[in-house]
Short mmCIF file of C-alpha atoms in Angstrom, two decimals:
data_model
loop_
_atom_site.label_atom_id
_atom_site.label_comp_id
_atom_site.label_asym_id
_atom_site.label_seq_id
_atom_site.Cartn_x
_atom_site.Cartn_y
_atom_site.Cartn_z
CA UNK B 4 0.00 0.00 0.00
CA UNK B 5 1.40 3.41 -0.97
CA UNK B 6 0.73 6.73 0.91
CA UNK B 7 -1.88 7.13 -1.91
CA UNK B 8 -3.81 3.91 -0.86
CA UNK B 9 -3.71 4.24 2.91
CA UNK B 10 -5.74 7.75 2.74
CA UNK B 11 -7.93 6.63 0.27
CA UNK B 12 -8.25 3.54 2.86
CA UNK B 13 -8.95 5.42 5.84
CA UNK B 14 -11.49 7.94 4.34
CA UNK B 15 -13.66 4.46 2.58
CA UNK B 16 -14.94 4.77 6.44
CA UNK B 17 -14.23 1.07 7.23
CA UNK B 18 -11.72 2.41 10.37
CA UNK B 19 -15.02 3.96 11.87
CA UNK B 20 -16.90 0.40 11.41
CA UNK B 21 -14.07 -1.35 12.88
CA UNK B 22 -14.16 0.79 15.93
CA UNK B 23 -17.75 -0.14 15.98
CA UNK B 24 -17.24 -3.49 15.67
CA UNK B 25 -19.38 -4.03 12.19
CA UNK B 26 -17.22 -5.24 10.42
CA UNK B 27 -16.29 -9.26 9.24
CA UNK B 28 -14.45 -11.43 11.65
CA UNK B 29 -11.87 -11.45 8.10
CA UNK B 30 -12.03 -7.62 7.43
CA UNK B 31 -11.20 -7.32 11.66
CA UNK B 32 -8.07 -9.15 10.53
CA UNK B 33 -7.15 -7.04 7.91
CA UNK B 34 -7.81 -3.53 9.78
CA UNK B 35 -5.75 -4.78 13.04
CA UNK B 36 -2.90 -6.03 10.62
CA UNK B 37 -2.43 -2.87 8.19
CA UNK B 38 -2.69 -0.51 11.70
CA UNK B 39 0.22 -2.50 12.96
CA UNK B 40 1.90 -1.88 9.59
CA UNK B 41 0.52 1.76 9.14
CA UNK B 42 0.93 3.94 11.50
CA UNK B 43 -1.56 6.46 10.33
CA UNK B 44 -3.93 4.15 10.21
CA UNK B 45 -3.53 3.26 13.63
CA UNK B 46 -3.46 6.84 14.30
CA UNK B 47 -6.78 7.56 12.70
CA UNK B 48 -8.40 4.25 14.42
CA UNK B 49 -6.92 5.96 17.85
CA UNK B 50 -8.79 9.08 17.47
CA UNK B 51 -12.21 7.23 15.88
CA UNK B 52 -11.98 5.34 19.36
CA UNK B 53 -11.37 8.72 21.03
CA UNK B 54 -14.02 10.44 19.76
CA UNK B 55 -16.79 7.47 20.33
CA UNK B 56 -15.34 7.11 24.05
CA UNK B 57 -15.48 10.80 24.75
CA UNK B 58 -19.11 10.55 23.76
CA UNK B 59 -20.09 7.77 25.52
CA UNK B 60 -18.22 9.04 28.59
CA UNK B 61 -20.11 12.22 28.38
CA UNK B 62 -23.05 9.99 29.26
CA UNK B 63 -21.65 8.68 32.62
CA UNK B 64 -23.24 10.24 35.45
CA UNK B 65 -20.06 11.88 37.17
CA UNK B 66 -16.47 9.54 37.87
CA UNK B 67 -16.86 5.69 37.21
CA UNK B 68 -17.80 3.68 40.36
CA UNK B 69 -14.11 2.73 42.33
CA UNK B 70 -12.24 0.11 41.35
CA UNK B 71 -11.81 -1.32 45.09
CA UNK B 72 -15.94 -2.18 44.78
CA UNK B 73 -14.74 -4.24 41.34
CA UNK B 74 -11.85 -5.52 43.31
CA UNK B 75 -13.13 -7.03 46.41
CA UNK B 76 -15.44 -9.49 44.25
CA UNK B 77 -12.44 -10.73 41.88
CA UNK B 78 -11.74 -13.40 44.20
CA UNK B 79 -14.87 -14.50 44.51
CA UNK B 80 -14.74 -18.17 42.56
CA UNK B 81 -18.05 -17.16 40.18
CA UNK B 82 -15.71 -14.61 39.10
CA UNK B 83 -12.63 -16.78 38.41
CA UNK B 84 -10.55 -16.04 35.79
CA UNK B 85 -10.91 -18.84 33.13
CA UNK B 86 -8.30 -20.20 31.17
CA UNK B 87 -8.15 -19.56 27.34
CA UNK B 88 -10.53 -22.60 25.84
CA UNK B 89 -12.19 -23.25 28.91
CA UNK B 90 -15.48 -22.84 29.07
CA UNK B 91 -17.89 -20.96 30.81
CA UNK B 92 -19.11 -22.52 34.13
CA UNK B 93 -22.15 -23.97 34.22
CA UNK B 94 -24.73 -22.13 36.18
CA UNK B 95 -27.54 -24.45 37.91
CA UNK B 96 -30.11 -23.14 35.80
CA UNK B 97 -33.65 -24.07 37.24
CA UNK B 98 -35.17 -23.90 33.55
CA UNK B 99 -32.46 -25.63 31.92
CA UNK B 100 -33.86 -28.15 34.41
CA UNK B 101 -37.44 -27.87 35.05
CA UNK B 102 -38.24 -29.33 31.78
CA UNK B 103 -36.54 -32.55 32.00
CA UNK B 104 -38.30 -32.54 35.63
CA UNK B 105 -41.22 -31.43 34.32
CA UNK B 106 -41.25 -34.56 31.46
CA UNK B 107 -39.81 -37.27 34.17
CA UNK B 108 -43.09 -36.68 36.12
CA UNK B 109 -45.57 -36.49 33.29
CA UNK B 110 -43.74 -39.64 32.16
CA UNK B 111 -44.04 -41.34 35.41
CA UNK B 112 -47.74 -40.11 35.94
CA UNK B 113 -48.78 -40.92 32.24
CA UNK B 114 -47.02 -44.47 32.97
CA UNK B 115 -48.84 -44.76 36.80
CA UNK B 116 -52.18 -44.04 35.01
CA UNK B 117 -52.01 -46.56 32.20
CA UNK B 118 -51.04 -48.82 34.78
CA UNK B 119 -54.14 -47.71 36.55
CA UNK B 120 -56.30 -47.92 33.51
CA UNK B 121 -55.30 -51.18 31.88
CA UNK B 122 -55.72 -52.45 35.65
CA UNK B 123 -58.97 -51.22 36.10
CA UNK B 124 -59.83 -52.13 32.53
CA UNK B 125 -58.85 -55.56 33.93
CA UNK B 126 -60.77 -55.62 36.58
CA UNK B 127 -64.01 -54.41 34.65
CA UNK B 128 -63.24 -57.02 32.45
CA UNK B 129 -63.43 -59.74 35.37
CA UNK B 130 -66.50 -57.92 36.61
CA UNK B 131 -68.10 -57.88 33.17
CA UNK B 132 -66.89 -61.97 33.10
CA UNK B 133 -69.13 -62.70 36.32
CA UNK B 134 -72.06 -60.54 35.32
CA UNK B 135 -72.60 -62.90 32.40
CA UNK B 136 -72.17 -65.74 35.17
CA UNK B 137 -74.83 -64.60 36.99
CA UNK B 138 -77.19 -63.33 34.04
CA UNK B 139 -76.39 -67.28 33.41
CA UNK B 140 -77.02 -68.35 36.71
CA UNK B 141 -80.52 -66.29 36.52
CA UNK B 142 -81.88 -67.77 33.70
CA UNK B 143 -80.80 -71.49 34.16
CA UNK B 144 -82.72 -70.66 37.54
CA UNK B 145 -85.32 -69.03 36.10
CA UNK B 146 -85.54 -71.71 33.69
CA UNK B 147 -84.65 -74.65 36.62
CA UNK B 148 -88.38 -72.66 38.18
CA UNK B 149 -90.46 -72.98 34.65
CA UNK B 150 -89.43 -76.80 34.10
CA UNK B 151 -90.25 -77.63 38.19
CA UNK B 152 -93.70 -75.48 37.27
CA UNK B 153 -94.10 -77.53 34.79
CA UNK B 154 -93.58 -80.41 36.28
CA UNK B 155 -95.40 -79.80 39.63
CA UNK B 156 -98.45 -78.73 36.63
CA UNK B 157 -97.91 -82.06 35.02
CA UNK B 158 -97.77 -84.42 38.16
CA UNK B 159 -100.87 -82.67 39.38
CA UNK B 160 -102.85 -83.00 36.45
CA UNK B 161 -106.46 -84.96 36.93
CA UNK B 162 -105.58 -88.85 36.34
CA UNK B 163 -101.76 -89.76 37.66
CA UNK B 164 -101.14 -92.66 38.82
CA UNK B 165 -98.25 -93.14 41.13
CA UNK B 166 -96.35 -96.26 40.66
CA UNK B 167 -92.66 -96.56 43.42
CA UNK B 168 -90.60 -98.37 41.82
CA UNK B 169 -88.35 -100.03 44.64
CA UNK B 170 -84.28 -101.18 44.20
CA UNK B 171 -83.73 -104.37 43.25
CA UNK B 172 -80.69 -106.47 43.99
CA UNK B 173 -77.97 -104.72 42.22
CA UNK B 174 -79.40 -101.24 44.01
CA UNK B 175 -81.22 -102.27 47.36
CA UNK B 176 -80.42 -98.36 47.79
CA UNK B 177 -82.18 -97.01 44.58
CA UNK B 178 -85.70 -95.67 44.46
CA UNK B 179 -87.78 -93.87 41.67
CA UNK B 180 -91.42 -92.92 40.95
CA UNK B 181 -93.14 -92.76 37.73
CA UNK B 182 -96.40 -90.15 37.45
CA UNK B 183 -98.21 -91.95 34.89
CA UNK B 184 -100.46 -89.97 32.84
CA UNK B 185 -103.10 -92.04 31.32
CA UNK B 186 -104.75 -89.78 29.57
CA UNK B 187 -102.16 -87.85 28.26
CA UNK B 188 -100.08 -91.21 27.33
CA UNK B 189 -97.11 -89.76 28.77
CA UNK B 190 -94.93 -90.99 32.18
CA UNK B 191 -93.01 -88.87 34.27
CA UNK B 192 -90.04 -90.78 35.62
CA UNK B 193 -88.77 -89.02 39.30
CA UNK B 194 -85.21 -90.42 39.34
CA UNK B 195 -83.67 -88.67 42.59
CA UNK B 196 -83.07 -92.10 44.03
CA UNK B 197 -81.04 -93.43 41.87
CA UNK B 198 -77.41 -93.10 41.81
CA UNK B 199 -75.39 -91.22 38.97
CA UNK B 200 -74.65 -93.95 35.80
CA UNK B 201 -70.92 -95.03 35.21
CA UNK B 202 -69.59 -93.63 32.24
CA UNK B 203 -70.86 -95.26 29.03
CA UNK B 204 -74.15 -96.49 30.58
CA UNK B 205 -76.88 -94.94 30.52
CA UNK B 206 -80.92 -95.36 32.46
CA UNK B 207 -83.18 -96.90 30.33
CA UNK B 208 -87.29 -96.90 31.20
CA UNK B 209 -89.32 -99.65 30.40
CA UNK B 210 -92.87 -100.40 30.67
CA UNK B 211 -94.09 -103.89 31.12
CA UNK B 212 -96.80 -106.57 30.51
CA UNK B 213 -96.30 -109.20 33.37
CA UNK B 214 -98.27 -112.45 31.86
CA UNK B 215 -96.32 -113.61 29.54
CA UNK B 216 -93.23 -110.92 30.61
CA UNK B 217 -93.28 -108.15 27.59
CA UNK B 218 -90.71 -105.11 28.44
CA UNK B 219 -91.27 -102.43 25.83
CA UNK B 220 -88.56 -99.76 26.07
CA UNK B 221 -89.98 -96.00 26.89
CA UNK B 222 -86.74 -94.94 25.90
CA UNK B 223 -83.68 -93.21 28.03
CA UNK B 224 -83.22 -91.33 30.84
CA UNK B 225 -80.50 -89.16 28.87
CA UNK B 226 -77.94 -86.29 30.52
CA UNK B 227 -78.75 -87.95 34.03
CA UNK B 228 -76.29 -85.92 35.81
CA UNK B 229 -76.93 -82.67 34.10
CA UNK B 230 -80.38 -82.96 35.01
CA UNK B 231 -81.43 -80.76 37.92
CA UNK B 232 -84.50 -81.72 38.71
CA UNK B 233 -84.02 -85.65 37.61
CA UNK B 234 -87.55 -85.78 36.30
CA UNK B 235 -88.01 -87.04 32.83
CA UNK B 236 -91.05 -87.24 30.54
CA UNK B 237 -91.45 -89.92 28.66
CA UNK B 238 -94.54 -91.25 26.50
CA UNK B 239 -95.95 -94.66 27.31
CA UNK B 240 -98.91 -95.60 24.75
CA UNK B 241 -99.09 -98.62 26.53
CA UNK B 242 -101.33 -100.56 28.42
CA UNK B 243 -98.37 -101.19 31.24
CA UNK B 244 -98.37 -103.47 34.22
CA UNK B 245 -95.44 -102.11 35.70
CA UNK B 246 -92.53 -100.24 35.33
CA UNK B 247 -88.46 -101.28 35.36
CA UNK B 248 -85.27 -99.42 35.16
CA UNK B 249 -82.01 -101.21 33.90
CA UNK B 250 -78.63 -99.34 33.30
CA UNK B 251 -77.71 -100.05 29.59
CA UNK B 252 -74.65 -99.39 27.39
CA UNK B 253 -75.14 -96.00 25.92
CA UNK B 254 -77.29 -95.37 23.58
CA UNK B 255 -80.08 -98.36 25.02
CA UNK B 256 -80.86 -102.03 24.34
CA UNK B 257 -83.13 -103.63 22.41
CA UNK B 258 -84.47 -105.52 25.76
CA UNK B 259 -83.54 -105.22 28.97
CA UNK B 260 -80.44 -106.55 30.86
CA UNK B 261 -82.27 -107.90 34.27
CA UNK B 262 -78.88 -108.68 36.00
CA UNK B 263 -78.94 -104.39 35.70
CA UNK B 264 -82.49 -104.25 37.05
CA UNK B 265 -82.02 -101.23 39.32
CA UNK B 266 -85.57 -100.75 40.13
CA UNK B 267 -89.25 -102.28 39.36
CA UNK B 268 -92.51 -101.32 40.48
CA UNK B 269 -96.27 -102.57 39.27
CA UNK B 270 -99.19 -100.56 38.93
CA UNK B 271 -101.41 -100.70 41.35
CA UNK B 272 -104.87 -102.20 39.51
CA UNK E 23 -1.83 5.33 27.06
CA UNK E 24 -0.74 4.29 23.48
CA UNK E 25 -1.89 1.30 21.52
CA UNK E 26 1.22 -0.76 22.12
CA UNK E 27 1.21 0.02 26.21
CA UNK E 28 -2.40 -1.12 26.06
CA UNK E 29 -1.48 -3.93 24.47
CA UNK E 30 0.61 -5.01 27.04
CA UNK E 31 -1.40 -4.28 30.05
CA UNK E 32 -4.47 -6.46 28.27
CA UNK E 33 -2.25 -9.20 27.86
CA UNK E 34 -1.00 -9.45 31.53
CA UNK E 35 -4.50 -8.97 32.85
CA UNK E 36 -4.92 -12.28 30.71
CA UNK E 37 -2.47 -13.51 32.84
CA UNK E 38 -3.97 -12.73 35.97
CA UNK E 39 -2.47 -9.76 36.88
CA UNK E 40 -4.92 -7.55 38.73
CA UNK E 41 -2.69 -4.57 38.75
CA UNK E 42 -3.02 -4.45 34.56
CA UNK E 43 -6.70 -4.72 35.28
CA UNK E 44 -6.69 -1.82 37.40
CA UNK E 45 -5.30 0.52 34.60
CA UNK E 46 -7.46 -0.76 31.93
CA UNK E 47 -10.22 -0.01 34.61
CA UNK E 48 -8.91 3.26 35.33
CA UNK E 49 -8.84 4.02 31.62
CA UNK E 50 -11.98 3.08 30.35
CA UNK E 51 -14.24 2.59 33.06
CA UNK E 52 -15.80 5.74 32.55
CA UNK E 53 -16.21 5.15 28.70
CA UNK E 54 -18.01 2.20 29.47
CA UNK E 55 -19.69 3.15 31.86
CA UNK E 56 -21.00 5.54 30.23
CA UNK E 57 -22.27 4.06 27.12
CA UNK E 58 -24.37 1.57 29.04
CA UNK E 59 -25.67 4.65 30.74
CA UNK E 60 -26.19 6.48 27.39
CA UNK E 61 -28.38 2.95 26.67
CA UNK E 62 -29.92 2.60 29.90
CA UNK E 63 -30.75 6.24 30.87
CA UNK E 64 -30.48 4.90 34.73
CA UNK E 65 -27.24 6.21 36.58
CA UNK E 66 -27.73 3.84 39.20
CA UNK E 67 -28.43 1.17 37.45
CA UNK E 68 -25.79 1.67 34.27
CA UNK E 69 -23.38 1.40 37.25
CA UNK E 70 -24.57 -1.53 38.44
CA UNK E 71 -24.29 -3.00 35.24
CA UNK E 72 -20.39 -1.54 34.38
CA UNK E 73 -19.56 -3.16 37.03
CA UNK E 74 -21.07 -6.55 36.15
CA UNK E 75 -19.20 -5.79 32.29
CA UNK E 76 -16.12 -5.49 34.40
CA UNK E 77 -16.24 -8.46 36.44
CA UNK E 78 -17.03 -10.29 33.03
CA UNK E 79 -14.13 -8.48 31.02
CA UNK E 80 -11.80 -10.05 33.94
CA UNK E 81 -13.79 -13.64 33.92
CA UNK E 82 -13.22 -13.80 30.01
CA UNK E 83 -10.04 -11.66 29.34
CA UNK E 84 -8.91 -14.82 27.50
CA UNK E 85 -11.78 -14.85 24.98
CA UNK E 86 -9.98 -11.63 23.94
CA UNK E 87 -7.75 -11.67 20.57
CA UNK E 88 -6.32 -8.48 19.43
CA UNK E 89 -6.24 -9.56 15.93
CA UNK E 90 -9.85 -9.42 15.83
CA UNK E 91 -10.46 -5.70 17.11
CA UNK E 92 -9.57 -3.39 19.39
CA UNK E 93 -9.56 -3.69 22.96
CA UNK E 94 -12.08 -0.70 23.53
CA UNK E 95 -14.39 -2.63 20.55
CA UNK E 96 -14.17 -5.37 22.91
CA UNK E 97 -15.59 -3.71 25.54
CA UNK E 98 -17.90 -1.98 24.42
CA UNK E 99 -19.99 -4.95 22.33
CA UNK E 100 -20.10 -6.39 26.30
CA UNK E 101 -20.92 -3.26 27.52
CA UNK E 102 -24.32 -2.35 24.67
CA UNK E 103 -25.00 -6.63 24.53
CA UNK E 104 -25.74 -6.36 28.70
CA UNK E 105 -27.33 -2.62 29.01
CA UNK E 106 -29.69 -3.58 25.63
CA UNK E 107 -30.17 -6.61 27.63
CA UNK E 108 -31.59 -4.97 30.80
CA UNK E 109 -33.20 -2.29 28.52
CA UNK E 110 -35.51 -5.42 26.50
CA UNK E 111 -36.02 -6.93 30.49
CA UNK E 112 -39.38 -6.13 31.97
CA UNK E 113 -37.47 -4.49 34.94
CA UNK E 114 -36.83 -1.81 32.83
CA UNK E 115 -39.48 -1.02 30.89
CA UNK E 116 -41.39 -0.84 34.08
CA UNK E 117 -39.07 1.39 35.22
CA UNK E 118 -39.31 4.21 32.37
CA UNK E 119 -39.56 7.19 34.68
CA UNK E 120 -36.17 7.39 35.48
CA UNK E 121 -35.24 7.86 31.66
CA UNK E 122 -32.81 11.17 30.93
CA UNK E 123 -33.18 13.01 27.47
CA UNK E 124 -31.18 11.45 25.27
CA UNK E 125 -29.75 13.79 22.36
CA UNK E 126 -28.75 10.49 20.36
CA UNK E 127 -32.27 9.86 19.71
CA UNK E 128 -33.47 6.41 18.82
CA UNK E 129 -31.19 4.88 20.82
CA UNK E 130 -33.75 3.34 22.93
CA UNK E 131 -36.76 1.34 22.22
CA UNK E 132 -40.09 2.57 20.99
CA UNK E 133 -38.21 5.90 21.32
CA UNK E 134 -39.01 6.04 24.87
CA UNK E 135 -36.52 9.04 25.83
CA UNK E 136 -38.33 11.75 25.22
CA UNK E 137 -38.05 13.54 28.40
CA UNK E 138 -36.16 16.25 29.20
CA UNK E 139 -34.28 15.58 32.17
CA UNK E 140 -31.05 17.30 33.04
CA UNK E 141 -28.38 15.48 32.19
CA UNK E 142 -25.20 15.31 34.39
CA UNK E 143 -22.42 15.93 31.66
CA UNK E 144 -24.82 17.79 29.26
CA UNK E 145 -22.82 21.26 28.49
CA UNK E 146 -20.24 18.36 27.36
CA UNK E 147 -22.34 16.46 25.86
CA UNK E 148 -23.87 19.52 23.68
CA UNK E 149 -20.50 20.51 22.88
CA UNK E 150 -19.99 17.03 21.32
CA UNK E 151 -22.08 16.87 19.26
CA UNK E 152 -22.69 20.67 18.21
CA UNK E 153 -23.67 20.41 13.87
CA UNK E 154 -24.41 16.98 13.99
CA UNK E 155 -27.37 16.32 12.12
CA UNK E 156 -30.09 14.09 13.29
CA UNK E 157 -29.09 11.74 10.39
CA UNK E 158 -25.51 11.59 11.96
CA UNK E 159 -26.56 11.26 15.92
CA UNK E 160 -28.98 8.36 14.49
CA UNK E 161 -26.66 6.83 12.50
CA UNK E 162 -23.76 6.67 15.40
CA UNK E 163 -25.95 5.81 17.83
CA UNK E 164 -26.90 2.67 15.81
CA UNK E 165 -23.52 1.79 15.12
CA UNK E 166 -21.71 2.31 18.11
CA UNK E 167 -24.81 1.48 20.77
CA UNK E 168 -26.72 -0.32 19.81
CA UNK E 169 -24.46 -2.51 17.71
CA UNK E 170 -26.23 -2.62 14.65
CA UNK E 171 -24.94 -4.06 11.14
CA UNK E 172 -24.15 -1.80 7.97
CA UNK E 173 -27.25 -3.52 6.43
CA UNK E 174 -29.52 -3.08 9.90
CA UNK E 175 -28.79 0.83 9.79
CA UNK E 176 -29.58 1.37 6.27
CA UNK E 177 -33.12 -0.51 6.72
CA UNK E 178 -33.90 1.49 9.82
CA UNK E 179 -32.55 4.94 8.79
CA UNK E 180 -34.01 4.17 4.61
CA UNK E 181 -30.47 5.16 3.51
CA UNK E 182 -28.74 3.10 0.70
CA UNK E 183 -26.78 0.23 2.30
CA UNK E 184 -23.31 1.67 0.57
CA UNK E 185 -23.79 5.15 1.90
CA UNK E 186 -23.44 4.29 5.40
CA UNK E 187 -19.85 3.65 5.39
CA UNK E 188 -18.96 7.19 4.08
CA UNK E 189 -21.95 8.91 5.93
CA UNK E 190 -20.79 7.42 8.99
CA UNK E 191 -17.41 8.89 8.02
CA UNK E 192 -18.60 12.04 7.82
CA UNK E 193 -20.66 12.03 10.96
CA UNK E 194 -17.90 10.85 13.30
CA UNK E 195 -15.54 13.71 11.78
CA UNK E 196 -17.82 16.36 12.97
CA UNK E 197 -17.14 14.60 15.85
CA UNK E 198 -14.08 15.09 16.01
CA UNK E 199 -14.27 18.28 15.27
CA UNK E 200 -16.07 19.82 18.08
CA UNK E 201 -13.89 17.40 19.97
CA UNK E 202 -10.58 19.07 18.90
CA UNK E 203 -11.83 22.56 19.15
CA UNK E 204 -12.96 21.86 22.51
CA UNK E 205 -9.91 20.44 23.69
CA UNK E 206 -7.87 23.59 21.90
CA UNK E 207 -10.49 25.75 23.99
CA UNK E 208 -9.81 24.13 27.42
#
């Protein structure tokens, strides 16, 4: 740069800007260099900073506070020198902070009330799981009350006949009753006496003629242990003499096996 | 001081030395303190604050590299950064009465220094900036207090971005102008 360039470099105005601090971190560069190189530049950035300092000093409301008020709180460790590079100490901030606290307890209460919820959505679940048990439970008893209606109707209808039939040698125990409806052709069979079938035999009813011995089968007392009430309706067009109960292989027999004879009774004439 | 003694005293106050401080205190303190106050328009609180820019120019002394600007540059973008700061805070703003007429209009927000209010180094003050035009006292203020860009000072003053430069020139001449002749005076 010649004497030529440096004025015409100081009057472009850039010295005032780099006073100011607006200029580029690069043009900064180039200023401080060519004032160490120039002196007249470094002159004319001198009196720049003059000027703006006597301004802003004519602003300041008498002498600048003491130094010994600065100087007390220099050894104060907030106020600790740091090293080039190092970086500024972290301050607790409570923002910086609250956030994070802020999120760990939605988090825990959003996790606490799905817990909560899929519980409770559990639990209705169970509760929902016995209601239908006892809606169940209702009608099978409501149900349970029609057929013993029924069946208290039917037994007291004009023309039963009672007929016991009384165990027999396999079953001293056993006991049953049949309601015989002679008009209606049909015969109620009470089996509470006897005892539950083994598996794969099943009750079978069968109305007799006594002279010569005719068994005609009624048919079967089917589902014996699911059967509440144990009372079975079965039709009997037949002119009967008595009445005999054998325990069968499932499904029945064609006639009955008398060594299974559980019980036998005769109408009464 | 000269550049080169300044220099040297910023360089051992990066090394700890409290006694460098003290003269770089000594020396620019009032500058500083000062411009915040120019910003502020609160003497007790623009002291409150140069002190605060103080205790920070010691803290970060190291963050300072004279290839990159001046020393006083340094200072000073502290200085405006903390008292602009306090000036945006809500403190302040509910604080307005205390505000002192501020010939560098425009320096504050919403142009809130409108009051006439003696001000402590005013006959100085007026002598500084005797001729200046409104233009000029606008455009330094931005510049030097407020710390605006080239490009920010054109949009707010509607002047074309590569006038500002030269204008600026021109402003802070006048400046040192009355400056001169009032030194030659005393």
């Amino acid at each position: 740069m010649n004497e030529m360039d440096v004025s015409k470099y100081i009057a472009s105005g850039i010295l005032e800007l780099y006073v100011a601090g607006a200029l580029s971190e690069q043009e900064n560069q180039e200023v401080a260099a060519l004032a160490q190189e120039y002196p007249e530049i470094l002159a004319e950035v001198e009196a720049i900073e003059a000027s703006i300092r006597e301004l802003a000093a004519s602003y300041a409301s008498g002498a600048a506070p003491d130094f010994a008020a600065l100087e007390s709180q220099l050894t104060s460790p907030s106020v600790k020198q740091l090293k080039p590079g190092e970086p500024e100490p972290r301050r607790f901030r409570l923002w910086a902070y609250s956030g994070w606290a802020a999120a760990l307890i939605i988090g825990a209460a959003s996790l606490y009330l799905l817990q909560e919820r899929n519980r409770m959505a559990g639990e209705l679940d169970g509760l929902q799981e016995e209601n239908t048990q006892l809606e169940t439970q209702i009608s099978q008893a409501r149900e349970g009350l029609e057929n013993a209606n029924a069946t208290l109707k039917a037994l007291g209808e004009k023309g039963i006949q009672l007929v016991p039939l009384t165990g027999q040698q396999v079953a001293p125990e056993a006991y049953a009753r049949a309601f015989w409806n002679t008009e209606a052709n049909r015969v109620y069979i009470d089996a509470n006496g006897l005892p539950e079938p083994p598996p794969g035999m099943v009750y079978q009813v069968w109305s007799l003629k006594l002279d010569p011995l005719t068994p005609t089968s009624l048919g079967l007392l089917e589902d014996f242990a699911a059967d509440t009430d144990k009372i079975f309706a079965l039709a009997n067009p037949n002119d009967s003499e008595a009445f005999g109960i054998t325990l069968e292989p499932a499904g029945g027999s064609e006639s009955p096996t008398l060594e299974q004879l559980y019980t036998l009774g005769a109408v009464s004439s | 001081m000269t550049s080169a003694q300044i220099s040297d005293c910023v360089s051992q106050m990066q090394q700890g030395d409290k006694a460098a401080f003290r003269k770089l205190y000594d020396m620019y303190a009032i500058n500083i303190c000062g411009a915040i106050n120019l910003i502020v328009s609160d003497t007790n609180k623009s002291e409150e604050i140069c002190q605060d820019v103080f205790l920070t120019v010691w803290q970060k002394s190291a963050q300072y590299n004279p290839s990159k600007g001046r020393f006083f540059t340094w200072l000073l973008n502290i200085a405006r950064n903390r008292a602009i700061d306090h000036v945006r805070s809500s403190t302040f703003k509910q604080e307005k009465q205390n505000l002192s007429a501020d010939l560098l209009v425009g320096i504050a927000e919403d142009g809130a220094f409108e009051d006439e209010v003696v001000h402590p180094q005013e006959h100085n003050l007026k002598q500084l900036i005797e001729g200046l035009t409104q233009k000029c006292r606008e455009i330094i203020a931005y510049l030097y207090f407020r710390g605006y860009t080239q490009k920010a000072v054109a949009e707010e003053l509607k002047i074309p971005l590569g006038t500002v430069k030269t204008r600026n020139r021109d402003c802070i001449g006048r400046l040192r102008k009355n400056l001169n002749e009032r030194d030659g005076r005393q």
